Coordinates of C-alpha atoms and ligand atoms in Angstrom, one line a residue:
X2 CA 0.0 0.0 0.0
X3 CA 2.8 2.4 0.9
X4 CA 6.0 2.5 -1.2
X5 CA 8.5 1.7 1.5
X6 CA 6.4 -0.6 3.6
X7 CA 6.9 -0.4 7.3
X8 CA 9.9 1.8 7.3
X9 CA 8.1 5.0 6.5
X10 CA 6.8 7.0 9.4
X11 CA 3.3 8.1 8.8
X12 CA 2.2 11.7 9.8
X13 CA -1.5 12.1 10.1
X14 CA -3.3 15.4 9.6
X15 CA -6.9 16.3 10.6
X16 CA -8.4 15.4 7.2
X17 CA -7.1 11.8 7.6
X18 CA -9.0 11.3 10.8
X19 CA -12.2 13.0 9.5
X20 CA -12.1 10.8 6.4
X21 CA -12.0 7.8 8.6
X22 CA -8.4 6.7 8.6
X23 CA -7.9 4.0 11.1
X24 CA -4.3 4.0 12.6
X25 CA -4.8 0.5 14.0
X26 CA -5.1 -0.8 10.5
X27 CA -1.5 -0.2 9.4
X28 CA 1.8 -1.4 10.8
X29 CA 3.9 1.8 10.3
X30 CA 4.9 4.0 13.2
X31 CA 2.5 6.9 13.2
X32 CA 2.7 10.4 14.5
X33 CA 0.3 13.4 14.8
X34 CA 0.4 16.7 16.6
X35 CA -1.5 18.4 19.5
X36 CA -3.3 20.9 17.2
X37 CA -4.9 18.0 15.2
X38 CA -6.3 16.6 18.4
X39 CA -7.7 20.0 19.2
X40 CA -9.5 20.1 15.8
X41 CA -11.2 16.8 16.4
X42 CA -14.4 17.3 18.2
X43 CA -14.7 15.2 21.5
X44 CA -17.0 12.2 21.4
X45 CA -17.0 12.0 17.6
X46 CA -15.7 8.9 15.8
X47 CA -12.6 10.6 14.4
X48 CA -11.6 11.8 17.9
X49 CA -12.4 8.4 19.5
X50 CA -10.2 6.7 16.8
X51 CA -7.4 9.2 17.6
X52 CA -7.5 8.6 21.3
X53 CA -7.8 4.8 20.9
X54 CA -4.7 4.7 18.7
X55 CA -2.8 6.8 21.3
X56 CA -3.9 4.5 24.1
X57 CA -2.8 1.4 22.1
X58 CA 0.6 3.0 21.6
X59 CA 0.1 3.1 17.8
X60 CA 0.0 6.8 17.5
X61 CA 2.5 9.2 19.0
X62 CA 1.8 12.9 19.6
X63 CA 4.7 15.3 19.2
X64 CA 5.0 19.1 19.1
X65 CA 7.5 20.2 16.5
X66 CA 10.0 22.9 17.5
X67 CA 9.2 26.6 17.0
X68 CA 12.2 26.9 14.8
X69 CA 10.9 24.4 12.4
X70 CA 7.4 25.9 12.4
X71 CA 9.0 29.2 11.5
X72 CA 10.7 27.5 8.5
X73 CA 7.4 26.0 7.4
X74 CA 5.9 29.5 7.5
X75 CA 8.6 30.8 5.3
X76 CA 8.2 28.0 2.7
X77 CA 4.5 28.3 2.7
X78 CA 4.6 32.1 2.3
X79 CA 6.7 31.6 -0.8
X80 CA 4.2 29.1 -2.3
X81 CA 1.2 31.2 -1.4
X82 CA -0.2 28.6 0.9
X83 CA 0.4 30.3 4.3
X84 CA -3.1 31.8 4.6
X85 CA -4.7 28.5 4.0
X86 CA -2.7 26.6 6.6
X87 CA -4.2 26.2 10.1
X88 CA -2.1 25.8 13.2
X89 CA -2.6 22.0 12.8
X90 CA -1.5 22.0 9.2
X91 CA 1.7 24.0 10.1
X92 CA 2.5 21.5 12.9
X93 CA 1.9 18.5 10.7
X94 CA 4.3 19.9 8.0
X95 CA 6.8 20.9 10.7
X96 CA 6.8 17.5 12.4
X97 CA 7.4 15.8 9.0
X98 CA 10.3 18.1 8.3
X99 CA 11.7 17.5 11.8
X100 CA 11.4 13.7 11.4
X101 CA 13.2 13.9 8.1
X102 CA 16.0 16.1 9.6
X103 CA 16.4 13.3 12.2
X104 CA 17.1 10.8 9.3
X105 CA 13.6 9.3 9.2
X106 CA 11.4 8.9 6.1
X107 CA 8.1 10.6 6.9
X108 CA 5.0 10.5 4.7
X109 CA 2.1 12.8 5.4
X110 CA -1.4 11.3 5.0
X111 CA -3.7 14.2 3.9
X112 CA -6.4 15.3 1.5
X113 CA -5.6 18.9 2.1
X114 CA -4.4 20.6 -1.0
X115 CA -2.3 23.3 0.7
X116 CA -0.5 20.7 2.8
X117 CA 0.2 18.6 -0.3
X118 CA 1.5 21.7 -2.1
X119 CA 3.9 22.8 0.7
X120 CA 5.0 19.1 1.1
X121 CA 5.9 19.1 -2.6
X122 CA 8.0 22.2 -2.2
X123 CA 10.1 20.8 0.6
X124 CA 10.1 17.3 -1.0
X125 CA 8.2 15.5 1.8
X126 CA 6.2 12.6 0.6
X127 CA 2.5 12.5 1.0
X128 CA -0.4 10.2 0.2
X129 CA -4.1 11.1 -0.1
X130 CA -6.8 9.1 1.6
X131 CA -7.9 7.4 -1.6
X132 CA -4.6 5.4 -1.3
X133 CA -6.3 3.7 1.6
X134 CA -9.5 3.2 -0.2
X135 CA -11.2 6.0 1.7
X136 CA -13.6 7.9 -0.3
X137 CA -15.2 10.3 2.1
X138 CA -14.8 14.0 1.3
X139 CA -15.2 16.8 3.8
X140 CA -15.0 20.6 3.8
X141 CA -14.0 23.1 6.4
X142 CA -16.3 25.6 8.0
X143 CA -14.6 28.8 9.2
X144 CA -16.0 30.5 12.2
X145 CA -15.1 33.1 14.8
X146 CA -14.7 31.6 18.2
X147 CA -15.6 34.9 19.9
X148 CA -18.7 36.2 18.1
X149 CA -19.6 32.9 16.3
X150 CA -19.9 34.6 12.9
X151 CA -19.5 32.0 10.1
X152 CA -17.4 32.4 7.0
X153 CA -17.3 30.4 3.7
X154 CA -14.5 27.9 3.6
X155 CA -12.6 29.8 0.9
X156 CA -12.6 33.0 3.0
X157 CA -9.1 34.5 2.7
X158 CA -8.7 36.6 5.8
X159 CA -7.4 35.0 9.0
X160 CA -9.3 37.3 11.4
X161 CA -13.0 38.0 12.0
X162 CA -14.1 41.1 10.2
X163 CA -16.5 42.0 13.0
X164 CA -14.3 41.5 16.1
X165 CA -10.8 40.8 14.8
X166 CA -10.5 37.5 16.6
X167 CA -8.4 34.9 14.8
X168 CA -10.8 32.5 12.9
X169 CA -10.9 28.8 13.6
X170 CA -12.0 26.0 11.4
X171 CA -14.2 23.0 11.9
X172 CA -14.3 20.0 9.6
X173 CA -17.6 18.9 8.2
X174 CA -17.8 15.5 6.7
X175 CA -19.7 15.8 3.4
X176 CA -20.4 12.8 1.4
X177 CA -18.9 9.7 -0.2
X178 CA -17.8 10.2 -3.8
Ligands
ZN205 ZN1 -15.8 37.6 15.5

């Protein structure tokens, strides 16, 4: 299923869990980041799968260093993806880069186009969820955590136009395709 078999380290983003990726189903060592956990809503199936994989020791949670996150921001600014990346996306990319700098072979599992684009720039491998036979699609809802105003998913600004609070996003599982 994956090119290098068990030797690649899998890095999972939010879209992987929303789409129904099951960490217990593959043998590779798997990592995710704290901000992905925060994006998964408690008591939903994606969050339950996430926590179960952590409890089973199949999924490790690691915070990448600030220095590497800064590097990711520089790369993604160049490629024009920075404004589309959430904190979770930045952490996922930074963790993959950190693992590679340590001599590992990371592969990000994501359906997020901006993550794929930045991964391409820095030559980090990725695979989309269809690789795993997962055909669910989802979209993001952008909202203001302070005044609860909602924005379309393709909204460009990072702050609420009403109260200036930094916008958050929430995944909404859409349909199978
Ligand atoms: Zn607001």
